[in-house]
Short mmCIF file of C-alpha atoms and ligand atoms in Angstrom, two decimals:
data_model
loop_
_atom_site.label_atom_id
_atom_site.label_comp_id
_atom_site.label_asym_id
_atom_site.label_seq_id
_atom_site.Cartn_x
_atom_site.Cartn_y
_atom_site.Cartn_z
CA MET A 1 -18.37 134.78 27.60
CA ILE A 2 -16.72 132.69 30.25
CA SER A 3 -13.67 130.70 29.07
CA ASP A 4 -13.98 127.42 30.99
CA LEU A 5 -17.71 127.03 30.55
CA ASP A 6 -17.47 123.24 30.16
CA PHE A 7 -15.65 123.01 33.47
CA TYR A 8 -18.49 124.76 35.31
CA LYS A 9 -21.12 122.93 33.31
CA ASN A 10 -19.60 119.60 34.38
CA LYS A 11 -19.43 120.73 37.99
CA LEU A 12 -23.10 121.74 37.87
CA LYS A 13 -24.10 118.47 36.19
CA GLU A 14 -22.25 116.50 38.86
CA GLU A 15 -23.94 118.45 41.60
CA GLU A 16 -27.34 118.01 39.97
CA THR A 17 -26.86 114.23 39.89
CA ARG A 18 -25.63 114.16 43.48
CA LEU A 19 -28.52 116.29 44.76
CA GLU A 20 -31.11 114.23 42.93
CA LYS A 21 -29.62 111.07 44.38
CA GLU A 22 -29.70 112.52 47.90
CA LEU A 23 -33.21 113.80 47.44
CA SER A 24 -34.44 110.44 46.24
CA THR A 25 -33.54 108.97 49.64
CA LEU A 26 -35.59 111.63 51.48
CA ALA A 27 -38.37 112.46 49.09
CA ILE A 28 -40.31 111.27 46.10
CA ARG A 29 -40.66 113.14 42.86
CA ASN A 30 -44.12 114.47 42.20
CA PRO A 31 -45.18 112.45 39.11
CA GLU A 32 -47.09 115.41 37.72
CA HIS A 33 -44.37 117.98 38.42
CA PRO A 34 -40.93 116.36 38.04
CA GLU A 35 -39.27 119.48 39.50
CA ASP A 36 -41.24 119.15 42.70
CA TRP A 37 -40.12 116.78 45.44
CA GLN A 38 -42.32 115.63 48.28
CA PRO A 39 -40.75 114.44 51.52
CA THR A 40 -41.58 110.91 52.51
CA THR A 41 -43.28 110.55 55.87
CA PRO A 42 -41.72 108.18 58.38
CA GLU A 43 -43.88 105.22 59.44
CA LEU A 44 -46.17 106.24 62.23
CA ASN A 45 -47.94 103.68 64.31
CA PRO A 46 -49.90 105.45 67.04
CA GLN A 47 -51.21 102.17 68.51
CA LEU A 48 -47.77 100.90 69.37
CA SER A 49 -45.89 104.11 69.99
CA ASP A 50 -46.05 105.89 73.30
CA ASP A 51 -46.17 109.66 73.29
CA SER A 52 -42.45 110.25 73.50
CA GLU A 53 -41.78 107.80 70.70
CA LEU A 54 -44.32 109.59 68.58
CA ALA A 55 -42.72 112.93 69.41
CA ASP A 56 -39.36 111.51 68.31
CA LYS A 57 -40.85 110.46 65.01
CA PHE A 58 -42.25 113.90 64.42
CA GLU A 59 -38.93 115.47 65.28
CA GLU A 60 -37.21 113.12 62.85
CA PHE A 61 -39.66 114.12 60.16
CA ASP A 62 -39.09 117.78 60.95
CA THR A 63 -35.32 117.41 60.55
CA GLN A 64 -35.74 115.40 57.38
CA PHE A 65 -38.13 117.99 56.02
CA GLY A 66 -35.58 120.75 56.68
CA ILE A 67 -32.83 118.83 54.89
CA GLU A 68 -35.15 117.99 52.02
CA THR A 69 -36.14 121.64 51.59
CA ALA A 70 -32.50 122.79 51.60
CA LEU A 71 -31.53 120.14 49.01
CA GLU A 72 -34.47 121.02 46.83
CA GLU A 73 -33.61 124.73 46.95
CA ARG A 74 -30.03 123.93 46.07
CA LEU A 75 -31.16 121.77 43.16
CA ILE A 76 -33.37 124.57 41.84
CA GLY A 77 -30.33 126.89 41.97
CA VAL A 78 -28.17 124.38 40.10
CA LYS A 79 -30.82 123.90 37.43
CA LYS A 80 -31.18 127.65 37.06
CA ALA A 81 -27.42 127.96 36.53
CA LEU A 82 -27.49 125.14 33.96
CA LYS A 83 -30.26 126.95 32.13
CA ARG A 84 -28.01 130.00 32.00
CA VAL A 85 -25.23 127.84 30.56
CA ALA A 86 -27.63 126.77 27.80
CA GLU A 87 -28.73 130.35 27.19
CA GLY A 88 -25.16 131.64 27.08
CA THR A 89 -25.62 133.98 30.06
CA TYR A 90 -23.73 131.85 32.59
CA GLY A 91 -21.03 133.68 34.55
CA LYS A 92 -22.79 137.03 34.36
CA CYS A 93 -24.62 138.65 37.25
CA GLU A 94 -28.38 138.34 36.97
CA LYS A 95 -28.81 141.86 38.36
CA CYS A 96 -26.07 144.02 36.84
CA HIS A 97 -24.78 141.73 34.04
CA GLU A 98 -21.20 142.17 35.25
CA VAL A 99 -18.91 139.14 34.92
CA ILE A 100 -18.95 137.11 38.15
CA ASP A 101 -15.56 136.66 39.84
CA PRO A 102 -14.25 133.17 38.88
CA LYS A 103 -13.27 132.65 42.54
CA ARG A 104 -16.93 132.98 43.44
CA LEU A 105 -17.96 130.54 40.71
CA ASN A 106 -15.35 128.05 41.87
CA ALA A 107 -16.71 128.19 45.41
CA ASN A 108 -20.29 128.06 44.20
CA PRO A 109 -20.81 127.13 40.53
CA ALA A 110 -24.53 127.79 40.98
CA ALA A 111 -23.95 131.49 41.74
CA ILE A 112 -25.92 133.66 39.35
CA THR A 113 -25.10 137.03 40.87
CA CYS A 114 -21.87 138.91 41.52
CA LEU A 115 -20.66 139.30 45.10
CA LYS A 116 -22.24 142.73 45.35
CA HIS A 117 -25.67 141.31 44.54
CA ALA A 118 -25.21 138.06 46.46
CA ASP A 119 -27.68 139.11 49.15
CA THR A 120 -30.47 139.59 46.66
CA GLU A 121 -30.21 136.05 45.28
ZN1 ZN B 1 -24.28 142.27 40.20
#
């Protein structure tokens, strides 16, 4: 059992709130699946836009989509770690059940594997 569990739990909670706030500016929550976020599409007006303007819009959407996906993935990781806090398995590697180095948890409170198994996350 990890000693400063509350410290990490608070860090994770803070990050969860921050990520959800950021996501809400880029995407909307799927009403049927609250865990699923759908990126909002920028306004497209093909009548008024010339081709290059339209291309810019698509590029903007592409970038936004990339950011949205990264934030969503991060949020899933944070939620997974919070679930492990609730289950009492937080701070232990998902693969080998060894205690995760606190330095690693400080750098990334959402880490659920030890350094050795970091690549398999
Ligand atoms: Zn491990």
